[in-house]
mmCIF file of N, CA and C in Angstrom:
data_model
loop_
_atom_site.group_PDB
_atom_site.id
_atom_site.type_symbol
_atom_site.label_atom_id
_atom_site.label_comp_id
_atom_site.label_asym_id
_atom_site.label_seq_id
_atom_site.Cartn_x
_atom_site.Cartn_y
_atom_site.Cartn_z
ATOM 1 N N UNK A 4 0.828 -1.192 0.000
ATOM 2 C CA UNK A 4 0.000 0.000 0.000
ATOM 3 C C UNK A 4 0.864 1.244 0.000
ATOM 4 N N UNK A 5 2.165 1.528 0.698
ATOM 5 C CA UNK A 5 2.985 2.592 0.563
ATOM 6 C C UNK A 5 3.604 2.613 -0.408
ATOM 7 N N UNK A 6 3.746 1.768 -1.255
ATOM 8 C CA UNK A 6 4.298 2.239 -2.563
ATOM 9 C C UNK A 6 3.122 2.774 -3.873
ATOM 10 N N UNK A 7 1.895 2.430 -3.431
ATOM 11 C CA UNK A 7 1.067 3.019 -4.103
ATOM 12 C C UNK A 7 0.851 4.709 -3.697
ATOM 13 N N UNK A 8 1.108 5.071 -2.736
ATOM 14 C CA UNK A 8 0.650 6.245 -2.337
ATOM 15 C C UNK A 8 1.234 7.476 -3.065
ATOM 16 N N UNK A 9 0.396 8.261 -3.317
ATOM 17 C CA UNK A 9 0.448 9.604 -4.199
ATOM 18 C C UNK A 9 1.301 10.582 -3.463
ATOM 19 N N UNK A 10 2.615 10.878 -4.052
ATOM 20 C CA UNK A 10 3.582 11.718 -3.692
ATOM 21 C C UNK A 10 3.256 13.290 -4.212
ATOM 22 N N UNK A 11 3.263 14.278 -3.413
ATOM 23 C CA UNK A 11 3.499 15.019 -3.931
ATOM 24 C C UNK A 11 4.697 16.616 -3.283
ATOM 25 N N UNK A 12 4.105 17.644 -3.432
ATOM 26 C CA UNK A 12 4.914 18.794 -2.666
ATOM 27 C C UNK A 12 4.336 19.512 -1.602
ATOM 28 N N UNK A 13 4.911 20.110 -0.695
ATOM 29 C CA UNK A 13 4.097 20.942 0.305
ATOM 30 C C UNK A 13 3.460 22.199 -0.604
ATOM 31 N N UNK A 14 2.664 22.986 0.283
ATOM 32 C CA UNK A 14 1.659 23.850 -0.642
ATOM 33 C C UNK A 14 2.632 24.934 -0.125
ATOM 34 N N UNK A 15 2.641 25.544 -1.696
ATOM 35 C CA UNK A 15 3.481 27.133 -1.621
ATOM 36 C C UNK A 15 4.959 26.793 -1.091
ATOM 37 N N UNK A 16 5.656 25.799 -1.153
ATOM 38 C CA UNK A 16 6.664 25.499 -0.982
ATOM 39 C C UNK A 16 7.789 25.984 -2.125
ATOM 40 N N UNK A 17 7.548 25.159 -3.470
ATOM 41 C CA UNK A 17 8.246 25.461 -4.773
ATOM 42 C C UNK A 17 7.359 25.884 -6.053
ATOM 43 N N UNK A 18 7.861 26.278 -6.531
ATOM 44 C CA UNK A 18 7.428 26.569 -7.971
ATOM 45 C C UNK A 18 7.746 26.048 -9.231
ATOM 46 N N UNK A 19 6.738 25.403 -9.310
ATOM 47 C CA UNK A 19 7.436 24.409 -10.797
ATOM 48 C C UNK A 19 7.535 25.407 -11.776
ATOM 49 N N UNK A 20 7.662 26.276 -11.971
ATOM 50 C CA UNK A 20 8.063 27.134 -13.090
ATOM 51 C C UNK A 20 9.423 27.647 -12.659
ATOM 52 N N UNK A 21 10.375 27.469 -13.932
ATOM 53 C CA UNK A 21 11.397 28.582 -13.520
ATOM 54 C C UNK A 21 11.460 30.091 -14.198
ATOM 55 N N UNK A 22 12.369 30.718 -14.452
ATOM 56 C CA UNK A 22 12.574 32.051 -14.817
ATOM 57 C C UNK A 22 13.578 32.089 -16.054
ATOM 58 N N UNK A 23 13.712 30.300 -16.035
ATOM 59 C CA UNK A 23 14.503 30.463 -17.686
ATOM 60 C C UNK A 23 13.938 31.176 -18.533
ATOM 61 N N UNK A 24 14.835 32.034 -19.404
ATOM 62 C CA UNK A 24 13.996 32.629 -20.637
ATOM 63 C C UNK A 24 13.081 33.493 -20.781
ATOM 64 N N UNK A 25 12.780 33.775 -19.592
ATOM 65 C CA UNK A 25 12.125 34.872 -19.279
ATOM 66 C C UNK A 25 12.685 36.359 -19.435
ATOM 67 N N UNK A 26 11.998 37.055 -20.200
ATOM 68 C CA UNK A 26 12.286 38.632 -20.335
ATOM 69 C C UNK A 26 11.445 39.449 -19.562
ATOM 70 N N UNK A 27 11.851 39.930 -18.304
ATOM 71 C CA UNK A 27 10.725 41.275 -18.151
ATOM 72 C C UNK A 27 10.660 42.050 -18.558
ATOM 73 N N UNK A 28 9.534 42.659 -19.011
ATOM 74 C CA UNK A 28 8.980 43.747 -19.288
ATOM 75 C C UNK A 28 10.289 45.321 -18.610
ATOM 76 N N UNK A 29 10.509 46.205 -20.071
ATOM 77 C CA UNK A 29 10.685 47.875 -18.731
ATOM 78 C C UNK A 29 9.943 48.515 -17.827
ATOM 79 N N UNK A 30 10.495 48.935 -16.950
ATOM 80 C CA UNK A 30 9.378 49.464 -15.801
ATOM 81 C C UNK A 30 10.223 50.688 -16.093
ATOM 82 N N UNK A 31 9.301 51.727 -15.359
ATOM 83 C CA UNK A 31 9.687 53.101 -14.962
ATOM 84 C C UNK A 31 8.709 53.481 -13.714
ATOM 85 N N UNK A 32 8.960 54.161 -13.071
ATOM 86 C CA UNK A 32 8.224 54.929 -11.477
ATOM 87 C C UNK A 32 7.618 56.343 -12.436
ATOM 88 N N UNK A 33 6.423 56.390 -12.017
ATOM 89 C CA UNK A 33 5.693 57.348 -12.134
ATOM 90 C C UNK A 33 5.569 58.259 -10.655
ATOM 91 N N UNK A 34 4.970 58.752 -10.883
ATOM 92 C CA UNK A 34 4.512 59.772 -9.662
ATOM 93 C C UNK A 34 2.877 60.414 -9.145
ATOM 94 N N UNK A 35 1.940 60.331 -8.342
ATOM 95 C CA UNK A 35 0.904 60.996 -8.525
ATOM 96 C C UNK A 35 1.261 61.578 -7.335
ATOM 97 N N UNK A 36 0.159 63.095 -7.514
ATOM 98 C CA UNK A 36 0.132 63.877 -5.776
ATOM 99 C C UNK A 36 -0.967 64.158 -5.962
ATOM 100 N N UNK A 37 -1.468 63.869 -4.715
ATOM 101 C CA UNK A 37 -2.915 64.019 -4.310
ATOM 102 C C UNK A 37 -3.562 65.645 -4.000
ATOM 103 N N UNK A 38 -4.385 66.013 -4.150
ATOM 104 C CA UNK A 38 -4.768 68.201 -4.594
ATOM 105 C C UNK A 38 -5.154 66.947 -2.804
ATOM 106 N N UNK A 39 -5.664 66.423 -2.666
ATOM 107 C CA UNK A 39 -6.506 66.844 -0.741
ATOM 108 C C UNK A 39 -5.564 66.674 0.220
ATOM 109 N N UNK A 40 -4.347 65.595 0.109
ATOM 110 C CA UNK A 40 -3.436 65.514 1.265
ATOM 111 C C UNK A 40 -2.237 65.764 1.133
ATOM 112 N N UNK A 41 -1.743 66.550 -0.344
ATOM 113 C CA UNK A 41 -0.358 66.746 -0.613
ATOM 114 C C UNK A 41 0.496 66.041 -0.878
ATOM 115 N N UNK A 42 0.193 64.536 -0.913
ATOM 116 C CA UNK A 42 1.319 63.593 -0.441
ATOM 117 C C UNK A 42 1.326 63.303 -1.915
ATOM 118 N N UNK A 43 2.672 62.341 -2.067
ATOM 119 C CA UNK A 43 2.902 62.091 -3.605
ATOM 120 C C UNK A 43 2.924 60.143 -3.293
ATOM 121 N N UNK A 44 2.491 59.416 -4.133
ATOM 122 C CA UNK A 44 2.500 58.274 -3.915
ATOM 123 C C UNK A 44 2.974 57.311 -5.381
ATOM 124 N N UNK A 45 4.357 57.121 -5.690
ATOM 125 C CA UNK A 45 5.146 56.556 -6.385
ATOM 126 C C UNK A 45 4.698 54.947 -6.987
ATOM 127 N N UNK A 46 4.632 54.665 -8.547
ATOM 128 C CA UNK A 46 3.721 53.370 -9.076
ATOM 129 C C UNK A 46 4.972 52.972 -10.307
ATOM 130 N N UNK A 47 5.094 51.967 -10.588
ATOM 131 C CA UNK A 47 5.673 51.468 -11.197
ATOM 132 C C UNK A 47 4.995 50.834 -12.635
ATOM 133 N N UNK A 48 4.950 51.195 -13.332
ATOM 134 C CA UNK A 48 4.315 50.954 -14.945
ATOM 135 C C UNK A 48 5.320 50.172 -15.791
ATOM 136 N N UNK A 49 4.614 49.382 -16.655
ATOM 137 C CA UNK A 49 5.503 48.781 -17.770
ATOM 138 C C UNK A 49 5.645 50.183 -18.447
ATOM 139 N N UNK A 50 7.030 50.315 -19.119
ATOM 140 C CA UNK A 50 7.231 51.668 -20.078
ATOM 141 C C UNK A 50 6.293 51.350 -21.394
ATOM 142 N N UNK A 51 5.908 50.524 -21.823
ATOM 143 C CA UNK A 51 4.836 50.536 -22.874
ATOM 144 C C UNK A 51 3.218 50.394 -22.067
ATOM 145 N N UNK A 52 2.765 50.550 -21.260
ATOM 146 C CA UNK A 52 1.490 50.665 -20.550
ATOM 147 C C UNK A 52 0.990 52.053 -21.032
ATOM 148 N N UNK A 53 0.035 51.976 -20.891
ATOM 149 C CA UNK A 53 -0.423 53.513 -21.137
ATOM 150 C C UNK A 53 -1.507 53.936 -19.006
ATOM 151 N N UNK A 54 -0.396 55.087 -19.251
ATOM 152 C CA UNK A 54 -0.281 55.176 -17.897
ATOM 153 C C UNK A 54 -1.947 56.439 -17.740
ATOM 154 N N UNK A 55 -2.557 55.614 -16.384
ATOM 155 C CA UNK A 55 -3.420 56.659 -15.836
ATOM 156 C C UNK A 55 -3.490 57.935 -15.359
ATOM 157 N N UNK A 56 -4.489 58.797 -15.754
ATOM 158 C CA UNK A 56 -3.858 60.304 -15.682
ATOM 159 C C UNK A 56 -4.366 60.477 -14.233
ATOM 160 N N UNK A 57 -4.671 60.092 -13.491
ATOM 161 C CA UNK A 57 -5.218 59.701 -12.251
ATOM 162 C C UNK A 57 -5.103 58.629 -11.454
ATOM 163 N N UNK A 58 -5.067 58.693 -10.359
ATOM 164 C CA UNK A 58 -4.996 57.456 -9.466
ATOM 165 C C UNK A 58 -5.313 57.530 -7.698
ATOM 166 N N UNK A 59 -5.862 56.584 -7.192
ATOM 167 C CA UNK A 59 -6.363 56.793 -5.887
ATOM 168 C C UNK A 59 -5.139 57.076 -5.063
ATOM 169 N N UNK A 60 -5.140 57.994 -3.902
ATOM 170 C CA UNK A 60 -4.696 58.312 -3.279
ATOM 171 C C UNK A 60 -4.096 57.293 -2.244
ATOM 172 N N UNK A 61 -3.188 56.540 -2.080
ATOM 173 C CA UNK A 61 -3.321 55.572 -1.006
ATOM 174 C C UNK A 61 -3.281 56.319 0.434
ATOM 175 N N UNK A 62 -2.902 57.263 0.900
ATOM 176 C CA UNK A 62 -3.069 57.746 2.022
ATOM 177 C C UNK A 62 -4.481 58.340 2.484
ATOM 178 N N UNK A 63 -5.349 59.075 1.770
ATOM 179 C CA UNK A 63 -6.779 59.549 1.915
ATOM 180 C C UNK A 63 -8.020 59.056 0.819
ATOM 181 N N UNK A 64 -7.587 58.410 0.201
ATOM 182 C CA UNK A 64 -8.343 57.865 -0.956
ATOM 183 C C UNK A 64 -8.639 58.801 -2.002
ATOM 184 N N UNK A 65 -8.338 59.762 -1.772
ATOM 185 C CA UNK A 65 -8.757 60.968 -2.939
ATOM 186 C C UNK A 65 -8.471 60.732 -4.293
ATOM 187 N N UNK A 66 -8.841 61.661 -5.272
ATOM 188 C CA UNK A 66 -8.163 61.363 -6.738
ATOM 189 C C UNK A 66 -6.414 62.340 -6.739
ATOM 190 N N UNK A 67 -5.518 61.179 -7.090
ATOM 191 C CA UNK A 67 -4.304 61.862 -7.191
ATOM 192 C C UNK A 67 -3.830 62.002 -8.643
ATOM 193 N N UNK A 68 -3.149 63.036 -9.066
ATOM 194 C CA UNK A 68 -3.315 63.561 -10.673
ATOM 195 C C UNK A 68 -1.957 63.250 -11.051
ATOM 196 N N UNK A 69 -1.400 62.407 -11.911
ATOM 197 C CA UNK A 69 0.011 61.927 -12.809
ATOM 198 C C UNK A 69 0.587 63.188 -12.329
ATOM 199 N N UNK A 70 1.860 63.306 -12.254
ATOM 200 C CA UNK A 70 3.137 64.362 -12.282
ATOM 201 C C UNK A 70 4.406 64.189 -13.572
ATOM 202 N N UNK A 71 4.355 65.224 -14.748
ATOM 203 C CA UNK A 71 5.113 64.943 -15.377
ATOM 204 C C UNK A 71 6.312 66.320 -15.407
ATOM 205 N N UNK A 72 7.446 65.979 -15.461
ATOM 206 C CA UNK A 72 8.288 67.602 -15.193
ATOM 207 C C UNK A 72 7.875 67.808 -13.723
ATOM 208 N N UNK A 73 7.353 67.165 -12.772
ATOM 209 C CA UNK A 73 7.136 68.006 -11.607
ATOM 210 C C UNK A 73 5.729 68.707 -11.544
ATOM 211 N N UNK A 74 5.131 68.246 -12.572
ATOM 212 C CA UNK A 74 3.778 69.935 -12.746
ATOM 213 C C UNK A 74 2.389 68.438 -13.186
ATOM 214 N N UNK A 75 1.470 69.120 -12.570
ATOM 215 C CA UNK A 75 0.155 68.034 -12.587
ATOM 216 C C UNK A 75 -0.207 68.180 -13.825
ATOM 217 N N UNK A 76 -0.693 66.780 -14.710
ATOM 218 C CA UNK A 76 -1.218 66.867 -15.735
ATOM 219 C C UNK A 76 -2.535 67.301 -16.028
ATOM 220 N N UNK A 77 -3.025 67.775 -17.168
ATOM 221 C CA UNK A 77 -4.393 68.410 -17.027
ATOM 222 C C UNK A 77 -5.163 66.971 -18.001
ATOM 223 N N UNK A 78 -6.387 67.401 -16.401
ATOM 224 C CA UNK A 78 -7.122 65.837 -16.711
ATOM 225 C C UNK A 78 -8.117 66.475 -17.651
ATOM 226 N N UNK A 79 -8.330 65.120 -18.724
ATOM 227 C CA UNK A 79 -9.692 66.172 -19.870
ATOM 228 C C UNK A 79 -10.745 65.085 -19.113
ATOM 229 N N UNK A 80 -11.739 65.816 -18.920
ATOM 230 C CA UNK A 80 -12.696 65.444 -18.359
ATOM 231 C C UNK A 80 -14.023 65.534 -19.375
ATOM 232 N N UNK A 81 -14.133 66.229 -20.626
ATOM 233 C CA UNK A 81 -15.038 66.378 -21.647
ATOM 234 C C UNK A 81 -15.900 65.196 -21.953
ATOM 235 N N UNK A 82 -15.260 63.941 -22.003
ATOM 236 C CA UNK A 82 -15.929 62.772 -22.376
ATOM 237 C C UNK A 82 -16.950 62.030 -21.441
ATOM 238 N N UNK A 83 -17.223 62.365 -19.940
ATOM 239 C CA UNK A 83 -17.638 62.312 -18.983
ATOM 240 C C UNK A 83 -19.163 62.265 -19.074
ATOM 241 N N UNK A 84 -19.677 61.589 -18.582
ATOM 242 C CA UNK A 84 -21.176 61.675 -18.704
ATOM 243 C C UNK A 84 -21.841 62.082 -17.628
ATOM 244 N N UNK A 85 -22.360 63.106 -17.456
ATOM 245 C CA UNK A 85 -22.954 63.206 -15.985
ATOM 246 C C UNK A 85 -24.748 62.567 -16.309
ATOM 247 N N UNK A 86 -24.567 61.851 -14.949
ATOM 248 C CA UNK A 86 -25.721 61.286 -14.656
ATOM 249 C C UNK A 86 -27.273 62.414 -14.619
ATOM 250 N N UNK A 87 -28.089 61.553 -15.463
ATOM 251 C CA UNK A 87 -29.394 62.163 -15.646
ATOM 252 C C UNK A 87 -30.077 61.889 -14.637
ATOM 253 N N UNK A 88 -30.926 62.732 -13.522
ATOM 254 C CA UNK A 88 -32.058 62.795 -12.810
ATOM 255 C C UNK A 88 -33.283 62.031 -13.739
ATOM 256 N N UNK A 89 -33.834 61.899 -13.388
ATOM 257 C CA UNK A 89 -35.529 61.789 -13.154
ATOM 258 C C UNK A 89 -36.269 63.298 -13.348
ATOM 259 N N UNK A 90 -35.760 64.232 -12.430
ATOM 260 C CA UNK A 90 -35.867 65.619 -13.243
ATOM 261 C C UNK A 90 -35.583 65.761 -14.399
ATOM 262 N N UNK A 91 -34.281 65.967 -14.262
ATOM 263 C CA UNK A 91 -34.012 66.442 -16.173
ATOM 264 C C UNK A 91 -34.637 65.650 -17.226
ATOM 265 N N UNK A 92 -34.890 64.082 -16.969
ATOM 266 C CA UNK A 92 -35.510 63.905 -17.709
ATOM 267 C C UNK A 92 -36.824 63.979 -18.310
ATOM 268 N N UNK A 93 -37.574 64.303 -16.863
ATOM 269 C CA UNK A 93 -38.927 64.924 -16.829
ATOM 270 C C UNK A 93 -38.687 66.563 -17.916
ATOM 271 N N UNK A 94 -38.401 67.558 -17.542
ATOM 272 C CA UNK A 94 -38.136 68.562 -17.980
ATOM 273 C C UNK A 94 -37.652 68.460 -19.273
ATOM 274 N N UNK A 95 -37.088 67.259 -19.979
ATOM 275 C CA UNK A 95 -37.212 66.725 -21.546
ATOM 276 C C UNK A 95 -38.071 67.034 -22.374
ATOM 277 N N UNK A 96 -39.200 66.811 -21.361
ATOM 278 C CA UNK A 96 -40.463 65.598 -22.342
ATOM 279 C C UNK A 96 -41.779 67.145 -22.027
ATOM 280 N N UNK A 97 -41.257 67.861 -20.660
ATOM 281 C CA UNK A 97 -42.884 68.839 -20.582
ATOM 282 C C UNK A 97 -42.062 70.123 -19.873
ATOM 283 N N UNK A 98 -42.784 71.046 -19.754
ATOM 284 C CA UNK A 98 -42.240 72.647 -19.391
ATOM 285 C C UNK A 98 -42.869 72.825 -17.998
ATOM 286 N N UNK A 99 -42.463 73.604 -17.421
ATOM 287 C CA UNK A 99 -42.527 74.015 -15.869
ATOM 288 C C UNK A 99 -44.035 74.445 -16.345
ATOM 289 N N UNK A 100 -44.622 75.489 -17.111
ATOM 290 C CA UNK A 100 -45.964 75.392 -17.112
ATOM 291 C C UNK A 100 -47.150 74.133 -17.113
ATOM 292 N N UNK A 101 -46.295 73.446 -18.410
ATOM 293 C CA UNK A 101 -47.709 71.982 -18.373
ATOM 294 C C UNK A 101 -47.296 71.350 -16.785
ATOM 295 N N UNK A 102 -46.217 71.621 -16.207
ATOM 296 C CA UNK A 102 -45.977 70.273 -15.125
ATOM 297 C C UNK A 102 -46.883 70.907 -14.012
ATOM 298 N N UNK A 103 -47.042 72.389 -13.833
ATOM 299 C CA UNK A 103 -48.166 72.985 -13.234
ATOM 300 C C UNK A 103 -49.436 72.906 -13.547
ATOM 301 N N UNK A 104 -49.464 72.801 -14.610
ATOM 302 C CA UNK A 104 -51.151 72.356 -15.234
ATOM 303 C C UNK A 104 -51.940 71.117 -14.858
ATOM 304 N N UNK A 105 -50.594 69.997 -15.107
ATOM 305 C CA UNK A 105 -50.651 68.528 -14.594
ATOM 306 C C UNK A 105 -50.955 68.249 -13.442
ATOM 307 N N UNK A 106 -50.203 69.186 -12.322
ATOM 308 C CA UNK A 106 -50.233 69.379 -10.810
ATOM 309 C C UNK A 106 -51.549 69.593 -10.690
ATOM 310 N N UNK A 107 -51.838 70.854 -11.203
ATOM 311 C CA UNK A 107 -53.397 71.054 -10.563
ATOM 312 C C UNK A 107 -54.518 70.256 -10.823
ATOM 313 N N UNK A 108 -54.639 69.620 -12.318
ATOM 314 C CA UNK A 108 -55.637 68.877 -12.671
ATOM 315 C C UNK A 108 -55.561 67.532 -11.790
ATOM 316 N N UNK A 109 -54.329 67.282 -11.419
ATOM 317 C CA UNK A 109 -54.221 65.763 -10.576
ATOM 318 C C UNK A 109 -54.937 66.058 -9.074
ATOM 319 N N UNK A 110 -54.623 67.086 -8.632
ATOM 320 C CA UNK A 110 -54.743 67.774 -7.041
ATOM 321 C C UNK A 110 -56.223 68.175 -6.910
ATOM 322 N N UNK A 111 -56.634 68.817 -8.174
ATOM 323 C CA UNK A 111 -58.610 68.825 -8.390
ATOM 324 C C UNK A 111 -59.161 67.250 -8.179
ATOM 325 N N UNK A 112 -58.506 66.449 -9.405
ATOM 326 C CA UNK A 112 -58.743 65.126 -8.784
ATOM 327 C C UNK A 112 -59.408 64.606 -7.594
ATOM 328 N N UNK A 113 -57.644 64.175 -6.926
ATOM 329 C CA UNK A 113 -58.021 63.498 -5.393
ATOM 330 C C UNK A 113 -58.663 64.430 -4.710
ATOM 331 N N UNK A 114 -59.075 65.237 -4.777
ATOM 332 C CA UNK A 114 -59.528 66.233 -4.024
ATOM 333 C C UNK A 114 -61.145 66.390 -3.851
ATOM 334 N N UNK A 115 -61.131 65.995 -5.143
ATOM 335 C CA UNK A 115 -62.762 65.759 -5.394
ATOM 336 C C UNK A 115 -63.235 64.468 -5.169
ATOM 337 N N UNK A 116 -62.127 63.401 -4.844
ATOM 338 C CA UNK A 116 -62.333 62.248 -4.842
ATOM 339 C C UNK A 116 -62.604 61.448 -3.362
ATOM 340 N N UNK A 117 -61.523 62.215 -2.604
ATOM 341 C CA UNK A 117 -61.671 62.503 -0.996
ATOM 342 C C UNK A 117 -63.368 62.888 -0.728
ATOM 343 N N UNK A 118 -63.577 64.187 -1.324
ATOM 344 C CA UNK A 118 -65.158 64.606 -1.244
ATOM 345 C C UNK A 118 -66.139 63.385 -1.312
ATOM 346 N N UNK A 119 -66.098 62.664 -2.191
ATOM 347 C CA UNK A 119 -67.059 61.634 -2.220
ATOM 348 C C UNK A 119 -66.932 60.421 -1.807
ATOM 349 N N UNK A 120 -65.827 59.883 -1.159
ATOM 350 C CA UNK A 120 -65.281 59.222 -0.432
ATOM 351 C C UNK A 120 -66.294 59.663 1.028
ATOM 352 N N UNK A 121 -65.981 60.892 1.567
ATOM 353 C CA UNK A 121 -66.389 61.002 2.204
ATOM 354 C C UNK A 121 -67.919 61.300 2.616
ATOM 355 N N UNK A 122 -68.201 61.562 1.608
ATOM 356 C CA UNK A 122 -69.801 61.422 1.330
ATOM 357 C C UNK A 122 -70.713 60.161 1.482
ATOM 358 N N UNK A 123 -69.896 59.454 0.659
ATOM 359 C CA UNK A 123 -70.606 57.698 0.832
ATOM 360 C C UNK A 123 -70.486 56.984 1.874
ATOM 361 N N UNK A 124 -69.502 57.579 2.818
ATOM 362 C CA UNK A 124 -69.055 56.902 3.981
ATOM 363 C C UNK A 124 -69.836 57.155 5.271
#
């Protein structure tokens, strides 16, 4: 029975892979500084990556902005979508007058509806 038994390695012990032949990638250190806590927090990129013009702050979580020459890059923000309300999209479709018109005819409504509600009751 012990010569049948399944040999193997401890876990996280070795690595059957080696590093023959292996090329790494160039790195270079970037830089971001954070506009809320001042601090600058140093990242390491492949030199062919295309590097983020932004990055979280690891000390306050804030947005920290690339540093190139020393001087913050200017983030384009144009492509950005700001999120649509329920308002704005209301205000699409009808004008502050009809949405007053709407108001009142709904409010005559229950109003008249309460009345006979309370009538039958």
């Amino acid at each position: 029975m012990a010569d049948r038994s399944l040999r193997g390695m401890r876990i996280g012990s070795q690595s059957l892979q080696s590093e023959d032949g292996v090329v790494f990638a160039d790195r270079a250190e970037y830089t971001y500084r954070c506009a809320t806590c001042e601090r600058e927090t140093v990242m390491v990129f492949s030199t062919e990556a295309e590097l983020p013009e932004t990055w979280e702050c690891r000390f306050c979580g804030a947005e920290a902005t690339l540093l190139v020459d020393s001087k913050p890059v200017e983030v384009d923000r144009s492509g950005e979508k700001v999120a649509r309300t329920h308002w704005d999209m209301l205000l699409e479709r009808r004008t502050i007058p009809e949405l007053e018109e709407l108001l009142a005819e709904r409010l005559n409504y229950l109003r008249a509806r309460r009345g006979q509600q309370k009538i039958g009751a």
